[in-house]
Coordinates of C-alpha atoms in Angstrom, one line a residue:
M28 CA 0.0 0.0 0.0
E29 CA 1.2 3.5 -0.8
I30 CA 0.4 4.6 2.8
F31 CA 3.4 2.5 3.8
L32 CA 5.8 3.8 1.2
E33 CA 8.3 6.1 3.0
A34 CA 8.8 8.2 -0.1
K35 CA 5.1 8.9 -0.5
S36 CA 3.7 8.9 3.0
T37 CA 4.5 11.0 6.2
F38 CA 2.2 8.6 8.0
Y39 CA 4.9 5.9 7.5
K40 CA 7.4 8.1 9.3
A41 CA 4.9 8.8 12.1
L42 CA 4.2 5.1 12.6
E43 CA 7.9 4.2 12.5
E44 CA 8.6 6.8 15.3
I45 CA 5.7 5.5 17.4
I46 CA 6.8 1.9 17.1
N47 CA 10.5 2.6 17.8
R48 CA 9.7 4.8 20.8
A49 CA 7.4 2.2 22.3
Y50 CA 10.1 -0.5 21.7
E51 CA 12.8 1.6 23.4
K52 CA 10.7 2.6 26.4
G53 CA 8.5 -0.5 26.7
T54 CA 5.4 1.6 26.6
I55 CA 4.2 4.8 25.0
S56 CA 1.6 7.2 26.3
Q57 CA -1.5 8.3 24.5
K58 CA -0.2 11.9 24.6
E59 CA 3.1 10.9 23.0
I60 CA 1.3 9.2 20.2
Y61 CA -0.8 12.3 19.6
D62 CA 2.3 14.4 19.6
V63 CA 4.0 12.2 17.0
L64 CA 0.9 12.3 14.8
T65 CA 0.7 16.1 15.1
K66 CA 4.5 16.4 14.3
Y67 CA 3.9 14.6 11.0
N68 CA 0.6 16.4 10.3
C69 CA -1.3 13.1 10.7
N70 CA -3.5 14.1 13.6
F71 CA -6.9 13.6 12.0
P72 CA -9.7 11.2 13.1
V73 CA -9.3 8.6 10.4
I74 CA -5.7 8.0 11.2
E75 CA -6.2 8.1 15.0
D76 CA -8.9 5.5 14.7
R77 CA -6.7 3.2 12.7
V78 CA -3.7 3.6 15.1
F79 CA -5.8 3.0 18.2
A80 CA -7.9 0.2 16.6
R81 CA -11.2 2.1 17.1
N82 CA -12.5 1.6 13.6
G83 CA -15.6 -0.4 13.1
S84 CA -14.1 -2.2 10.2
Y85 CA -11.4 -4.7 11.2
Q86 CA -9.4 -4.4 8.0
K87 CA -9.1 -0.6 8.5
N88 CA -7.3 -0.8 11.8
I89 CA -3.5 -1.0 12.3
Y90 CA -2.8 -3.5 15.0
V91 CA 0.6 -2.5 16.2
L92 CA -0.4 -1.3 19.6
K93 CA -2.3 -2.8 22.5
R94 CA -3.6 -1.0 25.6
H95 CA -1.4 -1.4 28.7
D96 CA -3.4 0.8 31.0
S97 CA -5.7 3.8 30.8
K98 CA -3.0 6.1 29.5
T99 CA -0.3 3.9 27.9
Y100 CA 0.1 1.4 25.1
R101 CA 2.5 -1.5 24.3
L102 CA 3.6 -3.1 21.1
R103 CA 1.8 -6.2 20.0
I104 CA 5.1 -7.5 18.6
D105 CA 8.3 -6.9 20.5
T106 CA 10.4 -5.5 17.6
K107 CA 11.4 -2.2 16.2
I108 CA 11.6 -1.0 12.6
E109 CA 15.1 -1.1 11.3
P110 CA 16.3 1.8 9.1
Y111 CA 16.5 1.0 5.4
V112 CA 17.3 2.7 2.2
T113 CA 15.0 3.0 -0.8
N114 CA 16.0 2.4 -4.4
L115 CA 16.0 6.2 -5.0
E116 CA 18.4 6.7 -2.0
I117 CA 20.7 3.9 -3.2
M118 CA 20.8 5.6 -6.7
W119 CA 21.8 8.9 -5.0
L120 CA 24.4 7.2 -2.8
K121 CA 26.0 5.5 -5.8
L122 CA 25.9 8.8 -7.7
I123 CA 27.9 10.7 -4.9
M124 CA 30.4 7.9 -4.9
S125 CA 31.4 9.0 -8.4
S126 CA 32.5 12.4 -7.0
R127 CA 36.2 12.8 -6.6
Y128 CA 35.6 14.2 -3.1
A129 CA 33.9 11.2 -1.7
E130 CA 37.1 9.8 -0.1
L131 CA 37.7 13.2 1.7
F132 CA 34.6 12.9 3.8
L133 CA 33.8 9.1 4.1
D134 CA 35.9 6.3 5.5
S135 CA 36.9 3.4 3.3
S136 CA 34.6 1.1 5.2
T137 CA 31.6 3.3 4.6
I138 CA 32.5 3.6 0.9
E139 CA 32.7 -0.2 0.7
K140 CA 29.2 -0.6 2.3
I141 CA 27.7 1.8 -0.2
K142 CA 29.3 0.0 -3.1
K143 CA 27.7 -3.2 -1.9
L144 CA 24.2 -1.8 -1.8
K145 CA 22.0 -3.3 -4.5
T146 CA 18.9 -2.1 -6.1
A147 CA 16.6 -3.5 -8.8
Y148 CA 17.7 -1.0 -11.4
V149 CA 20.1 2.0 -11.5
P150 CA 19.8 3.9 -14.8
P151 CA 23.1 5.1 -16.3
I152 CA 23.8 8.7 -15.4
D153 CA 25.9 10.9 -17.7
M154 CA 28.1 12.7 -15.2
S155 CA 29.1 15.3 -17.8
L156 CA 25.6 16.8 -17.5
I157 CA 25.9 17.7 -13.9
V158 CA 29.6 18.1 -13.1
P159 CA 30.5 21.8 -12.9
K160 CA 32.6 23.0 -15.9
N161 CA 33.0 26.7 -15.2
Y162 CA 36.3 26.2 -13.5
S163 CA 38.6 29.2 -12.7
K164 CA 40.8 30.3 -15.5
I165 CA 43.4 31.5 -12.9
L166 CA 43.6 28.4 -10.8
G167 CA 43.3 24.8 -12.1
R168 CA 41.6 22.0 -10.2
E169 CA 44.0 20.7 -7.7
D170 CA 44.6 17.0 -7.5
I171 CA 42.6 15.3 -4.8
K172 CA 45.8 13.9 -3.3
N173 CA 47.0 17.5 -2.7
I174 CA 43.7 18.7 -1.3
A175 CA 43.2 15.9 1.2
P176 CA 46.0 16.6 3.6
K177 CA 45.1 20.3 3.7
L178 CA 41.4 19.7 4.4
K179 CA 42.3 17.1 7.1
M180 CA 44.6 19.6 8.8
V181 CA 41.9 22.3 8.8
L182 CA 39.3 19.8 10.1
R183 CA 41.6 18.7 12.8
S184 CA 42.4 22.3 13.7
I185 CA 38.6 23.1 14.0
L186 CA 37.8 20.0 16.0
E187 CA 40.8 20.4 18.4
K188 CA 40.7 24.2 18.5
R189 CA 44.2 24.6 17.3
L190 CA 45.9 27.5 15.5
L191 CA 47.4 27.2 12.0
R192 CA 50.4 28.9 10.5
Y193 CA 50.3 29.1 6.7
T194 CA 51.3 31.0 3.6
Y195 CA 48.6 32.1 1.2
I196 CA 49.0 33.0 -2.5
A197 CA 46.0 35.1 -3.7
R198 CA 44.6 34.9 -7.2
Q199 CA 46.3 38.1 -8.1
G200 CA 49.7 36.7 -7.0
Q201 CA 50.1 38.5 -3.7
V202 CA 51.9 36.3 -1.1
F203 CA 51.1 36.4 2.6
K204 CA 53.7 34.6 4.5
N205 CA 53.6 33.0 8.0
V206 CA 50.0 34.0 8.7
V207 CA 48.6 32.7 12.0
G208 CA 44.9 32.1 12.0
I209 CA 42.0 30.0 13.3
P210 CA 40.0 28.2 10.6
V211 CA 36.3 28.9 11.3
K212 CA 34.5 27.4 8.4
I213 CA 35.0 25.3 5.2
Q214 CA 32.9 26.3 2.2
Y215 CA 32.5 24.6 -1.2
S216 CA 31.6 26.5 -4.4
L217 CA 29.6 24.5 -6.9
K218 CA 30.1 27.2 -9.5
D219 CA 33.8 26.6 -9.9
D220 CA 34.3 23.3 -7.9
M221 CA 36.6 24.8 -5.3
F222 CA 37.0 24.7 -1.5
Y223 CA 37.4 27.8 0.5
I224 CA 38.7 28.2 4.1
I225 CA 37.6 31.1 6.2
F226 CA 40.4 32.1 8.7
Y227 CA 40.2 34.5 11.6
S228 CA 43.5 36.4 11.9
L229 CA 44.5 36.9 15.6
E230 CA 46.9 39.7 14.6
H231 CA 44.6 41.8 12.4
K232 CA 41.3 40.7 14.1
T233 CA 39.7 40.2 10.7
F234 CA 38.5 37.3 8.6
A235 CA 39.9 36.1 5.3
K236 CA 38.4 33.8 2.7
C237 CA 41.2 31.6 1.2
I238 CA 41.0 29.3 -1.8
I239 CA 42.5 26.0 -0.6
Q240 CA 44.7 25.7 -3.8
G241 CA 46.5 28.9 -2.6
I242 CA 47.3 27.7 0.9
E243 CA 50.8 26.3 1.4
N244 CA 53.1 25.2 4.2
M245 CA 50.4 24.7 6.8
T246 CA 51.6 23.8 10.3
Y247 CA 50.0 23.7 13.7
E248 CA 50.9 26.6 15.9
E249 CA 51.1 26.4 19.7
G250 CA 49.1 29.0 21.6
N251 CA 46.0 29.5 23.6
F252 CA 42.9 31.3 22.5
D253 CA 39.2 31.5 23.4
R254 CA 37.5 29.8 20.5
E255 CA 34.0 30.7 21.7
Q256 CA 35.0 34.4 21.8
V257 CA 36.4 34.1 18.3
L258 CA 33.1 32.6 17.0
K259 CA 31.2 35.5 18.7
E260 CA 33.5 38.0 16.9
Y261 CA 32.8 36.1 13.7
E262 CA 29.1 36.3 14.1
L263 CA 29.2 40.0 14.9
Y264 CA 31.4 40.6 11.9
L265 CA 28.9 38.8 9.7
K266 CA 26.0 40.7 11.3
N267 CA 27.7 44.1 10.6
A268 CA 28.7 43.1 7.1
K269 CA 25.2 42.0 6.0
A270 CA 23.9 44.1 3.1
K271 CA 21.0 46.4 4.1
Q272 CA 18.8 45.1 1.2
P273 CA 18.8 42.0 -1.0
I274 CA 19.7 42.0 -4.7
I275 CA 16.5 41.3 -6.6
I276 CA 16.7 39.7 -10.0
E277 CA 14.1 38.7 -12.5
V278 CA 14.8 35.5 -14.5
M279 CA 13.3 34.4 -17.7
N280 CA 12.8 30.7 -17.8
T281 CA 14.6 30.3 -21.2
K282 CA 17.7 28.2 -22.0
N283 CA 17.6 26.7 -18.5
A284 CA 18.3 30.2 -17.0
L285 CA 16.2 29.5 -13.9
E286 CA 18.0 26.3 -13.1
K287 CA 21.3 28.0 -13.7
A288 CA 20.3 30.9 -11.4
F289 CA 19.4 28.6 -8.5
C290 CA 22.6 26.6 -9.1
M291 CA 24.8 29.8 -9.2
F292 CA 23.3 31.2 -6.0
S293 CA 22.9 27.8 -4.1
S294 CA 25.2 28.9 -1.4
F295 CA 23.3 32.2 -0.7
E296 CA 20.2 32.8 1.4
K297 CA 17.4 33.6 -1.0
S298 CA 13.7 33.5 -1.6
A299 CA 11.8 33.2 -4.9
R300 CA 8.3 33.8 -6.4
Y301 CA 6.7 33.5 -9.8
L302 CA 5.6 36.8 -11.4
K303 CA 2.6 35.6 -13.4
E304 CA 2.0 39.0 -15.1
K305 CA 5.6 39.0 -16.4
N306 CA 6.0 35.2 -16.8
K307 CA 9.3 35.5 -14.9
H308 CA 10.7 34.3 -11.6
E309 CA 11.8 36.9 -9.0
I310 CA 14.8 35.8 -6.8
R311 CA 15.9 37.8 -3.8
I312 CA 19.5 37.2 -2.8
Y313 CA 20.6 38.1 0.7
Y314 CA 24.3 38.6 1.0
Y315 CA 27.3 40.2 2.8
E316 CA 28.9 43.3 1.4
F317 CA 32.2 41.5 0.8
E318 CA 30.4 39.1 -1.5
E319 CA 29.1 41.8 -3.8
A320 CA 31.7 41.5 -6.5
E321 CA 31.2 37.7 -6.6
I322 CA 27.4 38.1 -7.0
I323 CA 27.8 40.6 -9.8
S324 CA 30.2 38.2 -11.6
R325 CA 27.6 35.4 -11.3
I326 CA 24.8 37.6 -12.5
L327 CA 26.8 38.6 -15.6
Y328 CA 27.5 34.9 -16.2
L329 CA 23.7 34.3 -16.6
G330 CA 23.6 36.8 -19.4
K331 CA 20.5 38.5 -20.9
S332 CA 18.1 36.1 -19.3
V333 CA 18.4 38.0 -16.0
V334 CA 17.5 41.6 -15.2
V335 CA 18.5 43.2 -11.9
T336 CA 15.7 45.4 -10.5
Q337 CA 17.2 46.4 -7.2
P338 CA 19.2 47.9 -5.6
Q339 CA 20.1 50.8 -7.9
H340 CA 23.9 50.8 -7.3
I341 CA 24.1 47.1 -8.4
R342 CA 22.1 47.9 -11.6
E343 CA 24.4 50.8 -12.4
N344 CA 27.5 48.6 -11.7
I345 CA 26.3 45.9 -14.1
I346 CA 25.2 48.5 -16.8
S347 CA 28.6 50.1 -16.6
R348 CA 30.5 46.8 -16.9
V349 CA 28.4 45.8 -19.9
R350 CA 28.9 49.1 -21.6
N351 CA 32.7 48.9 -21.1
A352 CA 32.7 45.4 -22.5
L353 CA 30.8 46.5 -25.5
K354 CA 33.2 49.4 -26.1
V355 CA 36.2 47.1 -25.9
Y356 CA 34.5 44.7 -28.2
C357 CA 33.5 47.3 -30.8
D358 CA 37.0 48.9 -30.6
N359 CA 38.7 45.7 -31.3
Y360 CA 36.3 43.9 -33.6
M361 CA 34.8 46.2 -36.2
V362 CA 31.7 44.8 -37.7

């Protein structure tokens, strides 16, 4: 029955939680059952009658519970529902195994377990359709064997609250030697398939976003610091850096522009709505001021399918850049 298919029914999840709670505790109260049904939006009379076996028709009742006393129930069969994966989930797991980053975040034993999962049918997937191709023209994709040690050092530094000393080579070629910082966050950009590390500099009391390819000579640095205080400073920094209004764009759903827009801005907080009168989608992008140049670059990448409506200074910036590009093009390529 579809009511028991996890992918199609929230009632399955509600019943699974009720059974497992009753199994773990020995009994489950009537209030707890109601709370679970409410949590999954299943708290309506037909479902309640089936769970509590109050329905006049025997076949419409679900006989998993039996009354223990006036306020609690027990399971009729002393067993719980073991977790399982659906065919769709197996397909997804096998797909992520094709990523070159899988070994960075999963142990070999977990990878082997996923490889052994079997499903009735897994259709072939052309990875060239979904793997990002808009790689940086300045920095190439670093070999996974070179990325792994860096990421592991950063993760260990975060978990163990340790300082890192490193040298950073920026995209424009500037070299920052022997910087001492605290890694606060790891970010991944789907747009250009790169990892970024956000460091907090103890010396300058500021935050820097570094491309992992540009980080060299990382070593652990001895020293004491209050990590909780650093995180508070980080949150305050983000709060003060948040743009006062979002960038609002209108996207025509042509040439997959809408899908591209959601992909390009997947790492940003955003909201969207359909403008029926214009047959366009409006996307509001909430961002930090230091991300403005990056957002403008992504908007330009989407081309004429996107129009910026607000704020005015972003519109003027994009118009200016387009005009300059046209001027350079016309000056160099006479038609």
